[in-house]
């Protein structure tokens, strides 16, 4: 009987040691992630402050729009979840300017805190995605439909001047913020599309595209999840009860 008691004691000690070791690993991983985020924040902010911010914040509520064809009565949690290969609660770890084109986008590294739908092997890992807006040059920000540079009309004599701007429907989030999005694996539409993304370090192996970012995209602000598109925040409870019902659901069920 005494022999079995010793075995039980040893097993208990081993179990406690194993749990302690796992907890230490989780803690160390969280600390490493936080250090990485802080480092990336400094780098991004330095680049952002070196550029001219051409956003007009006062106009954002009036410029942002609800996507044509959106019908709130069709929205549901199951529809949102079924619309993407991955639905995740993730933290923005890094933002990096992409090579300038006529459509300004930013490469984002996100850490998946929780997989709500899809392959759970991605939980606890980082992947790449794209966010609208960010850093570009006046040459591409101020180009006419004919491709002519019109930046001088806006005070930019130098086409290579760095500028920063947001997409009104999908403001660029900050490094460190938590978001909820649906993701689909990148499927290039052409060889040109593939090469353009590869030039920014985005490949079918590491890159996921955000599904319907003008609608089903939430960001955590002041401890609560809210829709990222400012247009939905105007009289949103009355006009879009089902979509805002999802915001309420996430705030009740998803904790950091």
PDB file of N, CA and C in Angstrom, residues 116-167:
ATOM      1  N   UNK A 116     -11.950  30.969 -34.066  1.00  0.00           N
ATOM      2  CA  UNK A 116     -13.389  30.795 -33.848  1.00  0.00           C
ATOM      3  C   UNK A 116     -13.971  29.807 -34.849  1.00  0.00           C
ATOM      4  N   UNK A 117     -13.399  29.787 -36.043  1.00  0.00           N
ATOM      5  CA  UNK A 117     -13.817  28.855 -37.097  1.00  0.00           C
ATOM      6  C   UNK A 117     -12.585  28.478 -37.904  1.00  0.00           C
ATOM      7  N   UNK A 118     -12.445  27.203 -38.212  1.00  0.00           N
ATOM      8  CA  UNK A 118     -11.348  26.782 -39.077  1.00  0.00           C
ATOM      9  C   UNK A 118     -10.293  25.967 -38.368  1.00  0.00           C
ATOM     10  N   UNK A 119      -9.147  25.839 -39.005  1.00  0.00           N
ATOM     11  CA  UNK A 119      -8.051  25.005 -38.521  1.00  0.00           C
ATOM     12  C   UNK A 119      -7.455  25.575 -37.233  1.00  0.00           C
ATOM     13  N   UNK A 120      -7.632  24.867 -36.126  1.00  0.00           N
ATOM     14  CA  UNK A 120      -7.161  25.359 -34.831  1.00  0.00           C
ATOM     15  C   UNK A 120      -5.643  25.293 -34.686  1.00  0.00           C
ATOM     16  N   UNK A 121      -4.967  24.681 -35.642  1.00  0.00           N
ATOM     17  CA  UNK A 121      -3.503  24.650 -35.606  1.00  0.00           C
ATOM     18  C   UNK A 121      -2.912  26.054 -35.741  1.00  0.00           C
ATOM     19  N   UNK A 122      -3.701  26.989 -36.265  1.00  0.00           N
ATOM     20  CA  UNK A 122      -3.215  28.360 -36.430  1.00  0.00           C
ATOM     21  C   UNK A 122      -3.228  29.138 -35.114  1.00  0.00           C
ATOM     22  N   UNK A 123      -3.945  28.623 -34.121  1.00  0.00           N
ATOM     23  CA  UNK A 123      -4.024  29.326 -32.838  1.00  0.00           C
ATOM     24  C   UNK A 123      -2.641  29.382 -32.193  1.00  0.00           C
ATOM     25  N   UNK A 124      -2.254  30.564 -31.745  1.00  0.00           N
ATOM     26  CA  UNK A 124      -0.943  30.739 -31.146  1.00  0.00           C
ATOM     27  C   UNK A 124       0.158  30.981 -32.160  1.00  0.00           C
ATOM     28  N   UNK A 125      -0.208  31.177 -33.432  1.00  0.00           N
ATOM     29  CA  UNK A 125       0.777  31.413 -34.482  1.00  0.00           C
ATOM     30  C   UNK A 125       0.527  32.767 -35.146  1.00  0.00           C
ATOM     31  N   UNK A 126       1.507  33.220 -35.920  1.00  0.00           N
ATOM     32  CA  UNK A 126       1.354  34.471 -36.651  1.00  0.00           C
ATOM     33  C   UNK A 126       1.200  34.197 -38.146  1.00  0.00           C
ATOM     34  N   UNK A 127       0.419  35.037 -38.807  1.00  0.00           N
ATOM     35  CA  UNK A 127       0.234  34.960 -40.257  1.00  0.00           C
ATOM     36  C   UNK A 127       0.277  36.379 -40.815  1.00  0.00           C
ATOM     37  N   UNK A 128       0.306  36.486 -42.133  1.00  0.00           N
ATOM     38  CA  UNK A 128       0.322  37.784 -42.796  1.00  0.00           C
ATOM     39  C   UNK A 128      -1.037  38.080 -43.414  1.00  0.00           C
ATOM     40  N   UNK A 129      -1.395  39.345 -43.412  1.00  0.00           N
ATOM     41  CA  UNK A 129      -2.594  39.783 -44.123  1.00  0.00           C
ATOM     42  C   UNK A 129      -2.349  41.198 -44.637  1.00  0.00           C
ATOM     43  N   UNK A 130      -3.351  41.797 -45.267  1.00  0.00           N
ATOM     44  CA  UNK A 130      -3.249  43.163 -45.778  1.00  0.00           C
ATOM     45  C   UNK A 130      -4.353  44.022 -45.184  1.00  0.00           C
ATOM     46  N   UNK A 131      -4.002  45.255 -44.848  1.00  0.00           N
ATOM     47  CA  UNK A 131      -4.966  46.228 -44.371  1.00  0.00           C
ATOM     48  C   UNK A 131      -4.968  47.417 -45.318  1.00  0.00           C
ATOM     49  N   UNK A 132      -6.112  48.062 -45.459  1.00  0.00           N
ATOM     50  CA  UNK A 132      -6.224  49.216 -46.359  1.00  0.00           C
ATOM     51  C   UNK A 132      -5.546  50.440 -45.769  1.00  0.00           C
ATOM     52  N   UNK A 133      -5.029  51.283 -46.680  1.00  0.00           N
ATOM     53  CA  UNK A 133      -4.417  52.531 -46.249  1.00  0.00           C
ATOM     54  C   UNK A 133      -2.991  52.347 -45.761  1.00  0.00           C
ATOM     55  N   UNK A 134      -2.411  53.472 -45.301  1.00  0.00           N
ATOM     56  CA  UNK A 134      -1.066  53.408 -44.761  1.00  0.00           C
ATOM     57  C   UNK A 134      -0.122  54.390 -45.420  1.00  0.00           C
ATOM     58  N   UNK A 135       1.146  53.993 -45.514  1.00  0.00           N
ATOM     59  CA  UNK A 135       2.190  54.853 -46.053  1.00  0.00           C
ATOM     60  C   UNK A 135       2.349  54.656 -47.563  1.00  0.00           C
ATOM     61  N   UNK A 136       2.489  55.754 -48.268  1.00  0.00           N
ATOM     62  CA  UNK A 136       2.733  55.699 -49.710  1.00  0.00           C
ATOM     63  C   UNK A 136       3.488  56.972 -50.100  1.00  0.00           C
ATOM     64  N   UNK A 137       3.537  57.266 -51.376  1.00  0.00           N
ATOM     65  CA  UNK A 137       4.177  58.504 -51.833  1.00  0.00           C
ATOM     66  C   UNK A 137       3.145  59.375 -52.536  1.00  0.00           C
ATOM     67  N   UNK A 138       3.441  60.659 -52.605  1.00  0.00           N
ATOM     68  CA  UNK A 138       2.527  61.595 -53.265  1.00  0.00           C
ATOM     69  C   UNK A 138       2.285  61.194 -54.715  1.00  0.00           C
ATOM     70  N   UNK A 139       3.282  60.599 -55.342  1.00  0.00           N
ATOM     71  CA  UNK A 139       3.170  60.189 -56.743  1.00  0.00           C
ATOM     72  C   UNK A 139       1.972  59.283 -56.963  1.00  0.00           C
ATOM     73  N   UNK A 140       1.746  58.354 -56.032  1.00  0.00           N
ATOM     74  CA  UNK A 140       0.645  57.413 -56.193  1.00  0.00           C
ATOM     75  C   UNK A 140      -0.643  57.899 -55.516  1.00  0.00           C
ATOM     76  N   UNK A 141      -0.510  58.684 -54.482  1.00  0.00           N
ATOM     77  CA  UNK A 141      -1.689  59.221 -53.802  1.00  0.00           C
ATOM     78  C   UNK A 141      -2.414  60.238 -54.678  1.00  0.00           C
ATOM     79  N   UNK A 142      -1.631  61.040 -55.400  1.00  0.00           N
ATOM     80  CA  UNK A 142      -2.216  62.112 -56.204  1.00  0.00           C
ATOM     81  C   UNK A 142      -1.954  61.880 -57.685  1.00  0.00           C
ATOM     82  N   UNK A 143      -2.559  60.840 -58.211  1.00  0.00           N
ATOM     83  CA  UNK A 143      -2.458  60.534 -59.648  1.00  0.00           C
ATOM     84  C   UNK A 143      -3.856  60.609 -60.247  1.00  0.00           C
ATOM     85  N   UNK A 144      -3.976  61.263 -61.389  1.00  0.00           N
ATOM     86  CA  UNK A 144      -5.269  61.369 -62.074  1.00  0.00           C
ATOM     87  C   UNK A 144      -5.614  60.041 -62.726  1.00  0.00           C
ATOM     88  N   UNK A 145      -6.826  59.939 -63.235  1.00  0.00           N
ATOM     89  CA  UNK A 145      -7.244  58.715 -63.920  1.00  0.00           C
ATOM     90  C   UNK A 145      -6.370  58.432 -65.137  1.00  0.00           C
ATOM     91  N   UNK A 146      -5.794  59.473 -65.675  1.00  0.00           N
ATOM     92  CA  UNK A 146      -4.925  59.319 -66.848  1.00  0.00           C
ATOM     93  C   UNK A 146      -3.486  59.016 -66.446  1.00  0.00           C
ATOM     94  N   UNK A 147      -3.231  58.972 -65.132  1.00  0.00           N
ATOM     95  CA  UNK A 147      -1.882  58.674 -64.654  1.00  0.00           C
ATOM     96  C   UNK A 147      -1.007  59.899 -64.492  1.00  0.00           C
ATOM     97  N   UNK A 148      -1.586  61.072 -64.635  1.00  0.00           N
ATOM     98  CA  UNK A 148      -0.824  62.317 -64.515  1.00  0.00           C
ATOM     99  C   UNK A 148      -0.681  62.703 -63.047  1.00  0.00           C
ATOM    100  N   UNK A 149       0.492  63.195 -62.668  1.00  0.00           N
ATOM    101  CA  UNK A 149       0.726  63.615 -61.284  1.00  0.00           C
ATOM    102  C   UNK A 149       0.074  64.970 -61.026  1.00  0.00           C
ATOM    103  N   UNK A 150      -0.809  65.012 -60.021  1.00  0.00           N
ATOM    104  CA  UNK A 150      -1.522  66.252 -59.710  1.00  0.00           C
ATOM    105  C   UNK A 150      -1.250  66.706 -58.278  1.00  0.00           C
ATOM    106  N   UNK A 151      -0.183  66.176 -57.692  1.00  0.00           N
ATOM    107  CA  UNK A 151       0.129  66.484 -56.301  1.00  0.00           C
ATOM    108  C   UNK A 151       0.440  67.937 -56.031  1.00  0.00           C
ATOM    109  N   UNK A 152       0.923  68.658 -57.046  1.00  0.00           N
ATOM    110  CA  UNK A 152       1.259  70.071 -56.851  1.00  0.00           C
ATOM    111  C   UNK A 152       0.026  70.881 -56.456  1.00  0.00           C
ATOM    112  N   UNK A 153      -1.136  70.428 -56.915  1.00  0.00           N
ATOM    113  CA  UNK A 153      -2.383  71.117 -56.568  1.00  0.00           C
ATOM    114  C   UNK A 153      -2.720  70.965 -55.091  1.00  0.00           C
ATOM    115  N   UNK A 154      -2.095  69.973 -54.440  1.00  0.00           N
ATOM    116  CA  UNK A 154      -2.357  69.716 -53.026  1.00  0.00           C
ATOM    117  C   UNK A 154      -1.150  70.060 -52.148  1.00  0.00           C
ATOM    118  N   UNK A 155      -0.194  70.778 -52.741  1.00  0.00           N
ATOM    119  CA  UNK A 155       0.948  71.240 -51.976  1.00  0.00           C
ATOM    120  C   UNK A 155       2.144  70.311 -51.966  1.00  0.00           C
ATOM    121  N   UNK A 156       2.144  69.304 -52.840  1.00  0.00           N
ATOM    122  CA  UNK A 156       3.261  68.355 -52.890  1.00  0.00           C
ATOM    123  C   UNK A 156       4.028  68.528 -54.202  1.00  0.00           C
ATOM    124  N   UNK A 157       5.076  69.343 -54.148  1.00  0.00           N
ATOM    125  CA  UNK A 157       5.895  69.547 -55.337  1.00  0.00           C
ATOM    126  C   UNK A 157       6.707  68.301 -55.664  1.00  0.00           C
ATOM    127  N   UNK A 158       7.139  67.604 -54.620  1.00  0.00           N
ATOM    128  CA  UNK A 158       7.971  66.413 -54.791  1.00  0.00           C
ATOM    129  C   UNK A 158       7.103  65.163 -54.854  1.00  0.00           C
ATOM    130  N   UNK A 159       7.059  64.459 -55.983  1.00  0.00           N
ATOM    131  CA  UNK A 159       6.235  63.248 -56.096  1.00  0.00           C
ATOM    132  C   UNK A 159       6.670  62.131 -55.148  1.00  0.00           C
ATOM    133  N   UNK A 160       7.917  62.195 -54.678  1.00  0.00           N
ATOM    134  CA  UNK A 160       8.426  61.153 -53.794  1.00  0.00           C
ATOM    135  C   UNK A 160       8.170  61.444 -52.311  1.00  0.00           C
ATOM    136  N   UNK A 161       7.489  62.529 -52.018  1.00  0.00           N
ATOM    137  CA  UNK A 161       7.185  62.873 -50.630  1.00  0.00           C
ATOM    138  C   UNK A 161       6.342  61.761 -49.991  1.00  0.00           C
ATOM    139  N   UNK A 162       6.681  61.412 -48.757  1.00  0.00           N
ATOM    140  CA  UNK A 162       5.960  60.363 -48.043  1.00  0.00           C
ATOM    141  C   UNK A 162       4.647  60.911 -47.479  1.00  0.00           C
ATOM    142  N   UNK A 163       3.567  60.176 -47.695  1.00  0.00           N
ATOM    143  CA  UNK A 163       2.270  60.572 -47.142  1.00  0.00           C
ATOM    144  C   UNK A 163       1.611  59.378 -46.464  1.00  0.00           C
ATOM    145  N   UNK A 164       0.710  59.703 -45.546  1.00  0.00           N
ATOM    146  CA  UNK A 164      -0.034  58.665 -44.825  1.00  0.00           C
ATOM    147  C   UNK A 164      -1.519  58.958 -44.956  1.00  0.00           C
ATOM    148  N   UNK A 165      -2.284  57.924 -45.333  1.00  0.00           N
ATOM    149  CA  UNK A 165      -3.734  58.121 -45.458  1.00  0.00           C
ATOM    150  C   UNK A 165      -4.481  56.835 -45.154  1.00  0.00           C
ATOM    151  N   UNK A 166      -5.711  56.993 -44.685  1.00  0.00           N
ATOM    152  CA  UNK A 166      -6.575  55.858 -44.366  1.00  0.00           C
ATOM    153  C   UNK A 166      -7.622  55.655 -45.446  1.00  0.00           C
ATOM    154  N   UNK A 167      -8.146  54.430 -45.517  1.00  0.00           N
ATOM    155  CA  UNK A 167      -9.361  54.160 -46.273  1.00  0.00           C
ATOM    156  C   UNK A 167     -10.515  54.479 -45.325  1.00  0.00           C
TER     157      UNK A 167
END
